[in-house]
Tab-separated table of C-alpha atoms and ligand atoms in Angstrom:
chain	number	residue	atom	x	y	z
A	110	MET	CA	-30.295	-40.574	-25.188
A	111	VAL	CA	-30.626	-41.231	-29.338
A	112	THR	CA	-33.444	-39.582	-30.431
A	113	ASP	CA	-33.344	-40.510	-33.730
A	114	PHE	CA	-37.063	-40.213	-34.854
A	115	GLY	CA	-37.291	-38.913	-38.832
A	116	VAL	CA	-38.368	-35.743	-40.234
A	117	PRO	CA	-42.192	-36.780	-40.721
A	118	THR	CA	-42.585	-38.341	-36.626
A	119	ARG	CA	-41.549	-34.921	-35.692
A	120	LEU	CA	-43.492	-32.662	-37.882
A	121	ALA	CA	-46.290	-34.678	-35.620
A	122	GLN	CA	-44.684	-33.451	-32.076
A	123	VAL	CA	-44.100	-30.266	-33.921
A	124	ARG	CA	-47.336	-29.716	-35.200
A	125	GLN	CA	-49.669	-31.293	-31.864
A	126	ARG	CA	-46.851	-28.614	-30.041
A	127	ILE	CA	-48.693	-26.026	-31.887
A	128	ALA	CA	-51.812	-27.325	-31.555
A	129	ARG	CA	-51.842	-26.979	-27.799
A	130	ALA	CA	-49.892	-24.418	-27.609
A	131	ALA	CA	-52.845	-22.195	-29.416
A	132	SER	CA	-55.536	-24.323	-27.949
A	133	THR	CA	-54.423	-23.366	-24.407
A	134	VAL	CA	-54.909	-20.399	-24.776
A	135	GLY	CA	-57.960	-19.991	-27.169
A	136	ARG	CA	-56.611	-19.801	-30.332
A	137	GLU	CA	-57.120	-21.671	-33.123
A	138	PRO	CA	-53.579	-24.000	-34.254
A	139	ALA	CA	-54.681	-23.174	-37.472
A	140	SER	CA	-53.554	-19.186	-36.715
A	141	VAL	CA	-49.806	-20.002	-36.788
A	142	ARG	CA	-47.954	-20.383	-39.252
A	143	LEU	CA	-44.941	-23.303	-39.561
A	144	ILE	CA	-41.885	-22.270	-40.781
A	145	ALA	CA	-39.403	-25.009	-41.509
A	146	VAL	CA	-36.000	-23.728	-41.150
A	147	SER	CA	-34.096	-26.283	-42.679
A	148	LYS	CA	-30.210	-24.361	-42.660
A	149	THR	CA	-27.104	-26.847	-42.953
A	150	GLN	CA	-29.395	-29.596	-43.225
A	151	PRO	CA	-28.715	-31.494	-46.265
A	152	THR	CA	-31.804	-31.780	-48.836
A	153	ALA	CA	-32.555	-35.749	-48.433
A	154	ALA	CA	-34.208	-33.736	-45.226
A	155	LEU	CA	-36.049	-31.253	-46.851
A	156	GLN	CA	-37.691	-34.099	-49.586
A	157	GLU	CA	-38.741	-35.603	-46.146
A	158	ALA	CA	-40.026	-32.918	-44.640
A	159	LEU	CA	-41.774	-31.916	-48.262
A	160	ALA	CA	-43.453	-34.832	-48.968
A	161	ALA	CA	-44.469	-35.036	-45.164
A	162	GLY	CA	-46.232	-31.683	-45.605
A	163	VAL	CA	-44.157	-29.293	-44.999
A	164	GLU	CA	-45.348	-26.551	-47.095
A	165	THR	CA	-42.539	-23.518	-46.168
A	166	PHE	CA	-38.943	-23.362	-45.647
A	167	GLY	CA	-36.826	-21.088	-43.976
A	168	GLU	CA	-33.080	-20.043	-44.001
A	169	ASN	CA	-31.200	-17.665	-42.715
A	170	ARG	CA	-28.161	-17.117	-45.855
A	171	ALA	CA	-28.949	-15.696	-49.441
A	172	GLN	CA	-25.736	-18.033	-50.407
A	173	GLU	CA	-28.016	-21.363	-48.816
A	174	LEU	CA	-31.130	-20.295	-49.869
A	175	ALA	CA	-29.882	-19.774	-53.779
A	176	ALA	CA	-28.651	-23.362	-53.736
A	177	LYS	CA	-31.559	-24.823	-52.758
A	178	ALA	CA	-35.001	-23.535	-53.697
A	179	PRO	CA	-33.872	-24.527	-56.596
A	180	ASN	CA	-34.451	-28.508	-56.087
A	181	ILE	CA	-37.552	-27.726	-53.479
A	182	PRO	CA	-40.849	-26.630	-54.768
A	183	ALA	CA	-41.974	-25.196	-51.876
A	184	THR	CA	-42.580	-21.853	-50.610
A	185	TRP	CA	-39.058	-19.796	-49.197
A	186	VAL	CA	-38.427	-17.571	-46.549
A	187	MET	CA	-35.340	-15.774	-45.928
A	188	VAL	CA	-34.669	-15.187	-42.052
A	189	GLY	CA	-31.870	-14.689	-41.248
A	190	PRO	CA	-29.421	-11.384	-42.109
A	191	VAL	CA	-29.158	-9.924	-45.822
A	192	GLN	CA	-26.577	-8.267	-47.353
A	193	THR	CA	-27.074	-5.659	-49.856
A	194	ASN	CA	-24.923	-7.793	-51.925
A	195	LYS	CA	-27.322	-10.743	-51.321
A	196	ALA	CA	-30.919	-8.983	-52.301
A	197	ARG	CA	-30.938	-10.305	-55.941
A	198	ASP	CA	-30.696	-14.070	-54.935
A	199	VAL	CA	-33.730	-13.502	-51.717
A	200	ALA	CA	-35.527	-11.752	-55.375
A	201	ARG	CA	-35.369	-14.549	-56.853
A	202	TRP	CA	-35.910	-16.957	-54.662
A	203	ALA	CA	-37.990	-16.072	-51.505
A	204	SER	CA	-41.127	-15.725	-50.990
A	205	GLU	CA	-40.773	-13.701	-48.031
A	206	VAL	CA	-38.451	-11.631	-46.355
A	207	GLN	CA	-38.636	-11.594	-42.653
A	208	SER	CA	-35.132	-10.100	-42.086
A	209	VAL	CA	-35.964	-6.130	-42.917
A	210	ASP	CA	-33.872	-3.800	-40.489
A	211	ARG	CA	-33.130	-0.843	-42.576
A	212	ILE	CA	-33.576	1.228	-45.204
A	213	ASP	CA	-30.048	0.153	-47.930
A	214	LEU	CA	-31.396	-3.242	-47.564
A	215	VAL	CA	-35.292	-2.059	-48.624
A	216	ASP	CA	-33.959	-0.420	-51.651
A	217	ALA	CA	-32.262	-2.923	-52.964
A	218	LEU	CA	-34.658	-5.723	-52.570
A	219	GLN	CA	-37.025	-3.299	-54.174
A	220	ARG	CA	-34.367	-3.225	-57.399
A	221	ARG	CA	-33.930	-6.495	-57.282
A	222	CYS	CA	-37.717	-7.467	-57.252
A	223	GLU	CA	-37.816	-4.877	-60.370
A	224	GLN	CA	-35.466	-6.450	-61.664
A	225	ALA	CA	-36.929	-10.464	-61.326
A	226	ASP	CA	-40.399	-9.083	-61.688
A	227	ARG	CA	-41.249	-10.218	-58.180
A	228	VAL	CA	-42.863	-8.916	-55.231
A	229	LEU	CA	-41.818	-9.517	-52.024
A	230	ASP	CA	-43.695	-10.186	-48.318
A	231	VAL	CA	-42.343	-8.250	-45.782
A	232	LEU	CA	-41.054	-8.758	-42.343
A	233	VAL	CA	-39.710	-5.839	-39.901
A	234	GLN	CA	-37.089	-7.612	-37.743
A	235	VAL	CA	-37.249	-5.943	-34.529
A	236	ASN	CA	-34.269	-6.396	-31.821
A	237	THR	CA	-36.336	-7.213	-28.431
A	238	SER	CA	-32.771	-8.368	-26.829
A	239	ARG	CA	-31.821	-5.510	-26.969
A	240	GLU	CA	-28.475	-7.303	-27.752
A	241	ALA	CA	-25.428	-4.977	-29.818
A	242	ALA	CA	-24.377	-7.852	-31.966
A	243	LYS	CA	-28.502	-8.774	-33.021
A	244	HIS	CA	-29.830	-7.864	-36.186
A	245	GLY	CA	-33.395	-5.789	-36.232
A	246	VAL	CA	-34.644	-2.364	-35.845
A	247	PRO	CA	-33.927	-1.336	-31.702
A	248	ASP	CA	-37.246	-1.856	-30.317
A	249	ASP	CA	-38.922	1.338	-30.121
A	250	ALA	CA	-41.890	1.766	-32.465
A	251	SER	CA	-40.934	5.388	-34.130
A	252	GLN	CA	-37.631	3.759	-35.823
A	253	VAL	CA	-40.286	1.019	-36.694
A	254	ALA	CA	-42.519	2.489	-37.832
A	255	ALA	CA	-40.037	4.930	-40.008
A	256	VAL	CA	-39.111	1.935	-41.806
A	257	MET	CA	-42.512	1.046	-42.297
A	258	ARG	CA	-42.983	4.011	-44.004
A	259	GLU	CA	-40.270	3.181	-46.245
A	260	ILE	CA	-41.188	-0.754	-47.402
A	261	GLY	CA	-44.795	1.268	-47.719
A	262	ARG	CA	-43.606	3.228	-50.331
A	263	ARG	CA	-42.149	0.196	-52.205
A	264	ASP	CA	-44.399	-1.517	-55.259
A	265	ARG	CA	-42.413	-4.318	-55.258
A	266	LEU	CA	-42.418	-5.303	-50.957
A	267	ARG	CA	-45.329	-5.937	-49.453
A	268	LEU	CA	-45.745	-5.403	-45.533
A	269	ARG	CA	-47.165	-8.013	-43.250
A	270	GLY	CA	-45.735	-7.861	-39.895
A	271	LEU	CA	-42.643	-7.949	-37.310
A	272	MET	CA	-40.367	-10.610	-36.485
A	273	THR	CA	-38.253	-11.541	-33.369
A	274	ILE	CA	-35.427	-13.593	-31.409
A	275	ALA	CA	-35.860	-14.086	-28.308
A	276	THR	CA	-32.460	-13.584	-26.028
A	277	ARG	CA	-30.538	-16.675	-26.840
A	278	GLY	CA	-30.130	-18.783	-23.373
A	279	GLY	CA	-32.530	-16.589	-21.196
A	280	ASP	CA	-35.093	-17.521	-18.776
A	281	GLU	CA	-38.755	-18.231	-19.680
A	282	THR	CA	-39.450	-14.143	-17.861
A	283	GLU	CA	-36.608	-12.840	-20.638
A	284	THR	CA	-38.202	-14.346	-22.595
A	285	ARG	CA	-41.535	-13.382	-22.805
A	286	ARG	CA	-40.047	-9.871	-22.698
A	287	CYS	CA	-39.129	-10.050	-26.268
A	288	PHE	CA	-42.132	-11.662	-27.679
A	289	ARG	CA	-44.476	-9.198	-25.266
A	290	SER	CA	-41.809	-5.736	-26.604
A	291	LEU	CA	-42.671	-6.717	-30.414
A	292	THR	CA	-46.348	-6.836	-29.156
A	293	ALA	CA	-45.969	-3.515	-27.849
A	294	VAL	CA	-44.220	-2.786	-30.898
A	295	GLN	CA	-47.083	-3.903	-32.924
A	296	ARG	CA	-49.304	-2.104	-30.826
A	297	ALA	CA	-47.787	0.947	-31.674
A	298	VAL	CA	-46.915	1.501	-35.069
A	299	GLN	CA	-50.748	0.872	-35.958
A	300	ASP	CA	-51.266	3.423	-33.489
A	301	SER	CA	-48.996	5.534	-35.416
A	302	GLY	CA	-51.354	4.938	-38.810
A	303	ILE	CA	-49.407	1.640	-40.137
A	304	PRO	CA	-52.556	0.027	-41.496
A	305	PRO	CA	-53.471	-3.014	-39.250
A	306	GLU	CA	-53.215	-5.749	-42.044
A	307	SER	CA	-49.587	-4.195	-42.673
A	308	VAL	CA	-48.298	-6.011	-39.027
A	309	ALA	CA	-50.719	-8.522	-38.642
A	310	ASP	CA	-48.294	-11.224	-39.344
A	311	LEU	CA	-46.345	-11.779	-35.667
A	312	SER	CA	-43.130	-14.331	-36.692
A	313	MET	CA	-41.572	-14.744	-32.932
A	314	GLY	CA	-40.606	-18.333	-31.273
A	315	MET	CA	-38.409	-21.411	-32.015
A	316	SER	CA	-37.910	-24.510	-31.254
A	317	GLY	CA	-37.477	-24.093	-27.535
A	318	ASP	CA	-39.463	-21.687	-27.361
A	319	LEU	CA	-42.948	-21.444	-29.576
A	320	GLU	CA	-45.214	-22.646	-27.059
A	321	LEU	CA	-44.434	-19.099	-24.842
A	322	ALA	CA	-44.331	-17.360	-28.453
A	323	ILE	CA	-48.208	-18.667	-29.162
A	324	ALA	CA	-49.329	-17.619	-26.021
A	325	GLU	CA	-47.829	-14.475	-26.264
A	326	GLY	CA	-49.541	-13.561	-29.906
A	327	ALA	CA	-47.100	-15.738	-32.661
A	328	THR	CA	-49.204	-15.673	-36.016
A	329	THR	CA	-45.431	-17.241	-36.951
A	330	VAL	CA	-43.501	-19.828	-35.560
A	331	ARG	CA	-40.513	-20.594	-37.040
A	332	VAL	CA	-38.949	-24.587	-36.457
A	333	GLY	CA	-35.209	-25.319	-37.061
A	334	THR	CA	-33.919	-28.708	-34.233
A	335	ALA	CA	-37.095	-29.554	-33.261
A	336	LEU	CA	-37.569	-30.553	-37.072
A	337	PHE	CA	-34.481	-31.704	-38.764
A	338	GLY	CA	-32.648	-32.861	-35.573
A	339	PRO	CA	-29.482	-30.963	-34.766
A	340	ARG	CA	-28.266	-29.299	-37.162
A	341	THR	CA	-25.006	-30.214	-39.074
A	342	SER	CA	-22.522	-26.957	-38.630
B	680	PLP	C1	-32.361	-21.014	-36.944
B	680	PLP	C2	-32.995	-20.211	-36.280
B	680	PLP	C3	-34.597	-20.545	-36.154
B	680	PLP	C4	-34.718	-21.837	-36.005
B	680	PLP	O1	-34.036	-22.355	-34.611
B	680	PLP	P1	-34.412	-23.560	-33.776
B	680	PLP	O2	-34.491	-23.277	-32.370
B	680	PLP	O3	-33.776	-24.639	-34.215
B	680	PLP	O4	-35.690	-24.023	-34.035
B	680	PLP	C5	-35.220	-20.049	-36.342
B	680	PLP	N1	-35.201	-18.641	-36.549
B	680	PLP	C6	-34.164	-18.265	-36.972
B	680	PLP	C7	-34.066	-16.263	-37.755
B	680	PLP	C8	-32.848	-18.880	-37.544
B	680	PLP	O5	-31.759	-18.658	-37.576
């Protein structure tokens, strides 16, 4: 079956999914932020999304972020792994980084933000899927809190919350386990003294699992294919 909807139609469908998922669990649809993950998509698709009302775009490669952001007047979020030698592009073009998972990256982002005279919102990525190849701090509250305390000491970084990617191809039980692991880490780091407002944002849920994520407390969902269609590369 060929489904060739344009971005505006897909956006309306995604917003409806978010609204239904939120109201099912007694939450306001507006309590869920939508990030349009535009990786591999051409500028024309991003322009279509922008015209349809998308305000926030996400990229997973710094190089692609630096290529697209100058042409699209929107808020840009880095959701993919960042090598320290790419921190400069991120500090320059992103408003937020959701994939912070180690101290050398915290240092690099702080330094590049000083140079660019910018401030970044930061989420700590947690590896809830426990797959060795995945990025993120292990889903262990003391390790996550240690990274958070380092971020808290950097004046150019504003700690906002936690991000995770559920196990790829996992069933509903496994996906929920990942999301619950993130909310458990959120509670535990608060108990260890991290201010609640610094861990308030929970970025979890993508095209295939945003309903489960919202049911489990997501305040941000990162949606690519459901908005733009299949990726071209
Ligand atoms: C690609 C990507 C997404 C979006 O995935 P879809 O399944 O296309 O919605 C979300 N988060 C991250 C970190 C990604 O790399």
